[in-house]
CSV table of C-alpha atoms in Angstrom, one decimal:
chain,number,residue,atom,x,y,z
A,61,MET,CA,0.0,0.0,0.0
A,62,THR,CA,1.3,3.4,-1.0
A,63,CYS,CA,2.2,5.7,2.0
A,64,TRP,CA,0.7,9.2,1.9
A,65,PHE,CA,4.1,10.8,1.3
A,66,GLU,CA,4.6,8.6,-1.9
A,67,GLY,CA,1.1,9.4,-3.3
A,68,PRO,CA,-0.7,12.4,-4.7
A,69,LEU,CA,-0.3,15.7,-2.8
A,70,ALA,CA,-1.3,19.3,-3.3
A,71,ALA,CA,0.1,22.4,-1.8
A,72,PHE,CA,-1.1,26.0,-1.1
A,73,ASP,CA,0.8,29.2,-0.5
A,74,THR,CA,0.2,32.9,-0.5
A,75,GLU,CA,2.1,36.2,-0.7
A,76,THR,CA,0.7,39.0,1.3
A,77,THR,CA,0.8,42.7,2.3
A,78,GLY,CA,2.1,41.7,5.7
A,79,VAL,CA,2.0,39.2,8.6
A,80,ASP,CA,-1.3,40.3,10.3
A,81,VAL,CA,-3.8,37.6,9.4
A,82,GLU,CA,-6.7,39.8,10.6
A,83,ASN,CA,-5.9,42.9,8.5
A,84,ASP,CA,-3.3,42.1,5.8
A,85,ARG,CA,-4.3,41.0,2.3
A,86,ILE,CA,-3.4,38.3,-0.2
A,87,VAL,CA,-1.6,39.6,-3.3
A,88,SER,CA,-0.8,36.3,-4.9
A,89,ALA,CA,-1.5,32.6,-4.3
A,90,ALA,CA,-0.9,29.2,-5.9
A,91,VAL,CA,-2.2,25.7,-5.6
A,92,VAL,CA,0.0,23.0,-7.0
A,93,VAL,CA,-0.7,19.3,-7.5
A,94,GLN,CA,1.8,16.5,-7.8
A,95,ASP,CA,0.6,13.0,-8.5
A,96,ALA,CA,3.8,11.2,-7.3
A,97,PRO,CA,7.3,12.0,-6.1
A,98,GLY,CA,9.3,13.4,-9.0
A,99,ALA,CA,6.3,14.1,-11.2
A,100,ARG,CA,5.9,17.5,-12.8
A,101,PRO,CA,3.6,19.6,-10.6
A,102,ARG,CA,0.5,21.2,-12.1
A,103,VAL,CA,0.3,24.8,-11.0
A,104,CYS,CA,-2.6,27.2,-10.7
A,105,ARG,CA,-1.7,30.8,-9.9
A,106,TRP,CA,-3.6,33.9,-8.9
A,107,LEU,CA,-2.5,37.6,-8.8
A,108,VAL,CA,-4.6,39.9,-6.8
A,109,ASN,CA,-5.1,43.7,-6.7
A,110,PRO,CA,-5.8,43.9,-2.9
A,111,GLY,CA,-7.4,47.4,-3.1
A,112,VAL,CA,-5.2,48.6,-0.3
A,113,PRO,CA,-1.6,50.0,-0.2
A,114,VAL,CA,1.2,47.5,-0.5
A,115,PRO,CA,3.9,48.3,1.9
A,116,ALA,CA,7.4,48.7,0.5
A,117,ALA,CA,8.7,46.1,3.0
A,118,ALA,CA,6.2,43.5,1.6
A,119,THR,CA,7.3,44.4,-2.0
A,120,ARG,CA,10.9,43.8,-1.0
A,121,VAL,CA,10.0,40.3,0.1
A,122,HIS,CA,7.9,39.1,-2.8
A,123,GLY,CA,8.7,41.6,-5.5
A,124,LEU,CA,5.1,42.6,-6.2
A,125,SER,CA,4.6,46.3,-6.2
A,126,GLU,CA,1.4,48.2,-5.7
A,127,GLY,CA,1.5,49.5,-9.3
A,128,HIS,CA,2.1,46.0,-10.8
A,129,LEU,CA,-0.8,44.6,-8.8
A,130,GLN,CA,-3.1,47.4,-9.8
A,131,ARG,CA,-2.3,46.9,-13.5
A,132,ASN,CA,-2.2,43.1,-13.5
A,133,GLY,CA,-4.0,41.8,-10.5
A,134,ARG,CA,-7.7,40.7,-10.4
A,135,TRP,CA,-10.2,41.9,-7.8
A,136,PRO,CA,-10.2,39.8,-4.6
A,137,ALA,CA,-13.8,38.6,-4.5
A,138,PRO,CA,-13.7,36.2,-7.5
A,139,VAL,CA,-10.1,35.1,-6.7
A,140,MET,CA,-10.9,34.1,-3.1
A,141,TYR,CA,-13.8,32.1,-4.4
A,142,GLU,CA,-11.7,30.3,-6.9
A,143,ILE,CA,-9.0,29.5,-4.4
A,144,ALA,CA,-11.5,28.1,-1.9
A,145,GLU,CA,-13.1,26.0,-4.7
A,146,SER,CA,-9.7,24.7,-5.7
A,147,LEU,CA,-9.0,23.6,-2.1
A,148,ALA,CA,-12.4,22.1,-1.8
A,149,GLU,CA,-11.8,20.0,-4.9
A,150,GLN,CA,-8.7,18.6,-3.2
A,151,ALA,CA,-10.8,17.8,-0.1
A,152,ARG,CA,-13.5,16.1,-2.3
A,153,ILE,CA,-11.1,13.7,-3.9
A,154,GLY,CA,-9.2,13.1,-0.6
A,155,ARG,CA,-5.9,14.6,-1.7
A,156,PRO,CA,-4.0,16.1,1.3
A,157,VAL,CA,-2.9,19.7,1.0
A,158,VAL,CA,0.5,20.9,2.2
A,159,VAL,CA,0.4,24.3,3.8
A,160,MET,CA,3.6,25.6,5.5
A,161,ASN,CA,2.6,27.3,8.7
A,162,ALA,CA,-1.0,26.6,7.9
A,163,PRO,CA,-2.7,28.9,10.4
A,164,PHE,CA,-1.2,31.9,8.6
A,165,ASP,CA,-2.3,31.1,5.0
A,166,LEU,CA,-5.6,29.5,5.8
A,167,THR,CA,-6.6,32.2,8.3
A,168,LEU,CA,-5.7,34.9,5.8
A,169,LEU,CA,-7.9,33.2,3.2
A,170,ASP,CA,-10.7,32.8,5.6
A,171,ARG,CA,-10.6,36.5,6.5
A,172,GLU,CA,-10.5,37.5,2.8
A,173,LEU,CA,-13.6,35.3,2.2
A,174,ARG,CA,-15.3,37.1,5.0
A,175,ARG,CA,-14.2,40.5,3.8
A,176,HIS,CA,-15.1,40.0,0.1
A,177,ARG,CA,-17.6,37.2,-0.1
A,178,ALA,CA,-19.5,37.5,3.3
A,179,SER,CA,-18.6,33.9,3.8
A,180,SER,CA,-15.9,31.8,5.5
A,181,LEU,CA,-13.5,29.0,4.7
A,182,HIS,CA,-15.6,26.6,6.8
A,183,ARG,CA,-18.4,26.8,4.3
A,184,TRP,CA,-16.3,25.0,1.7
A,185,PHE,CA,-15.5,22.1,4.1
A,186,GLU,CA,-18.8,21.5,5.9
A,187,ARG,CA,-19.3,18.1,4.2
A,188,THR,CA,-15.7,17.0,3.4
A,189,PRO,CA,-12.9,18.3,5.6
A,190,LEU,CA,-9.6,19.5,4.2
A,191,LEU,CA,-6.7,17.2,5.1
A,192,VAL,CA,-3.7,19.5,5.9
A,193,LEU,CA,-0.1,18.6,6.1
A,194,ASP,CA,2.1,21.3,7.7
A,195,PRO,CA,5.8,20.7,7.3
A,196,LEU,CA,6.6,23.2,10.1
A,197,VAL,CA,4.5,21.3,12.6
A,198,LEU,CA,5.7,17.9,11.4
A,199,ASP,CA,9.4,18.9,11.6
A,200,LYS,CA,9.1,20.5,15.0
A,201,HIS,CA,7.4,17.4,16.4
A,202,LEU,CA,9.6,14.8,14.8
A,203,ASP,CA,13.0,16.6,15.3
A,204,ARG,CA,12.1,18.7,18.2
A,205,TYR,CA,15.5,19.1,19.7
A,206,ARG,CA,17.3,20.4,16.6
A,207,LYS,CA,18.7,23.9,17.0
A,208,GLY,CA,18.2,26.7,14.6
A,209,ARG,CA,15.5,28.4,12.6
A,210,ARG,CA,12.7,26.5,10.7
A,211,THR,CA,11.7,28.8,7.9
A,212,LEU,CA,10.9,27.2,4.6
A,213,THR,CA,14.3,28.2,3.4
A,214,ASP,CA,15.9,26.5,6.5
A,215,LEU,CA,13.8,23.4,6.0
A,216,CYS,CA,14.7,23.1,2.4
A,217,ALA,CA,18.4,23.3,3.3
A,218,HIS,CA,18.0,20.7,6.0
A,219,TYR,CA,16.1,18.2,3.9
A,220,GLY,CA,18.0,18.8,0.7
A,221,VAL,CA,15.2,20.4,-1.3
A,222,SER,CA,15.8,23.0,-4.0
A,223,LEU,CA,14.1,26.3,-3.5
A,224,GLU,CA,14.3,28.7,-6.5
A,225,GLU,CA,12.5,32.0,-6.5
A,226,ALA,CA,11.8,32.0,-2.8
A,227,HIS,CA,8.7,34.1,-1.9
A,228,ASP,CA,7.0,33.3,-5.2
A,229,ALA,CA,3.8,31.5,-4.1
A,230,ALA,CA,4.1,28.7,-6.6
A,231,ALA,CA,7.8,28.1,-5.9
A,232,ASP,CA,7.2,28.1,-2.2
A,233,ALA,CA,4.2,25.7,-2.5
A,234,VAL,CA,6.3,23.2,-4.5
A,235,ALA,CA,9.2,23.5,-2.1
A,236,ALA,CA,6.9,22.9,0.9
A,237,LEU,CA,5.4,19.9,-0.8
A,238,GLU,CA,8.9,18.4,-1.5
A,239,VAL,CA,9.9,19.1,2.1
A,240,THR,CA,6.8,17.3,3.4
A,241,ARG,CA,7.7,14.3,1.2
A,242,ALA,CA,11.2,14.4,2.6
A,243,VAL,CA,10.0,14.5,6.2
A,244,GLY,CA,7.8,11.5,5.5
A,245,GLN,CA,10.6,9.6,4.0
A,246,ARG,CA,13.1,10.4,6.8
A,247,PHE,CA,10.6,9.6,9.6
A,248,ALA,CA,8.8,6.8,7.7
A,249,SER,CA,9.0,4.4,10.7
A,250,ARG,CA,6.8,6.9,12.6
A,251,LEU,CA,4.6,8.1,9.9
A,252,GLU,CA,3.9,5.4,7.3
A,253,ARG,CA,1.1,3.7,9.2
A,254,LEU,CA,-0.8,7.0,9.7
A,255,SER,CA,-3.5,8.1,7.3
A,256,PRO,CA,-3.7,11.8,6.3
A,257,GLY,CA,-6.8,12.1,8.4
A,258,GLU,CA,-5.1,10.7,11.5
A,259,LEU,CA,-2.1,12.9,10.8
A,260,HIS,CA,-4.3,15.9,10.5
A,261,THR,CA,-5.8,15.3,13.9
A,262,LEU,CA,-2.4,14.6,15.5
A,263,GLN,CA,-0.9,17.8,14.0
A,264,ALA,CA,-3.6,19.9,15.8
A,265,VAL,CA,-2.4,18.3,19.1
A,266,TRP,CA,1.3,18.7,18.3
A,267,HIS,CA,0.8,22.4,17.2
A,268,ALA,CA,-1.1,23.2,20.4
A,269,ALA,CA,1.8,21.7,22.5
A,270,GLN,CA,4.3,23.6,20.5
A,271,ALA,CA,2.4,26.8,21.0
A,272,ARG,CA,2.3,26.2,24.8
A,273,GLY,CA,6.0,25.6,24.8
A,274,LEU,CA,6.7,28.8,22.9
A,275,GLN,CA,4.3,30.8,25.1
A,276,ALA,CA,6.1,29.6,28.2
A,277,TRP,CA,9.5,30.6,26.6
A,278,PHE,CA,8.1,34.1,25.9
A,279,ALA,CA,6.9,34.4,29.5
A,280,ARG,CA,10.3,33.5,30.8
A,281,SER,CA,12.0,36.0,28.5
A,282,GLY,CA,9.5,38.8,29.4
A,283,THR,CA,7.8,38.9,26.0
A,284,GLU,CA,4.1,39.6,26.0
A,285,GLU,CA,3.4,38.2,22.6
A,286,ALA,CA,0.5,35.7,22.5
A,287,VAL,CA,0.8,32.4,20.7
A,288,ASP,CA,-2.4,31.0,19.2
A,289,PRO,CA,-2.7,27.2,19.7
A,290,ALA,CA,-5.3,26.8,17.0
A,291,TRP,CA,-4.4,24.7,13.9
A,292,PRO,CA,-4.9,24.7,10.9
A,293,LEU,CA,-7.2,27.7,11.1
A,294,ARG,CA,-7.4,30.4,13.8
A,295,PRO,CA,-10.9,31.0,15.3
A,296,ASP,CA,-12.7,34.3,14.8
A,297,LEU,CA,-11.8,37.2,17.0
A,298,PRO,CA,-14.4,37.7,19.8
A,299,ALA,CA,-16.9,40.3,19.0
A,300,ALA,CA,-16.5,43.7,20.7
A,301,ALA,CA,-18.6,44.1,23.8
């Protein structure tokens, strides 16, 4: 029987105006599908005119200027619908979706759907849940004592995955997918008997434990930053009193 890391996988990634999932916007996104290890991935890309200023700091990261997005990007409402439909299609056929640091990208997509479609990401997965594989959560759990940073670039270097055109949504999605396959292969004895559904559930538990550990570290160092334990999607902010 084929293990999940040897079978079909998809991946999703975004580039954004910043790192605030509640207020920043998606400027580009990609969903890639790979039928087997080594197979040529099929790529679907979106370019978005977010309708808000694009900070220079964000442009320096992904190379997408406000002017370029105004000239070439599409309005967010139809794009967010198409992205959600693409992810829902992966769910319907049972294909796991790799999302590096899933609470960031999926929460941003959810907030964009609420903003532009008066909907939410949950609507697309009411009947068939999305099966998410997060290489950040997997790597932190399976190799928890390794020192150093764990950005996508760092994980690519550690697992021997090529990353060209970093901070391009499609390139990052492909790299995250390849890292996830590499994690599966390296830790096959611990992962090969788990189904994607079982692994999805376990990652929620692992991420929550990782968040508690990071929160405790922040407390010891005097940092007031809050760490959200929710995975793969952060809950709504509580309504104002």
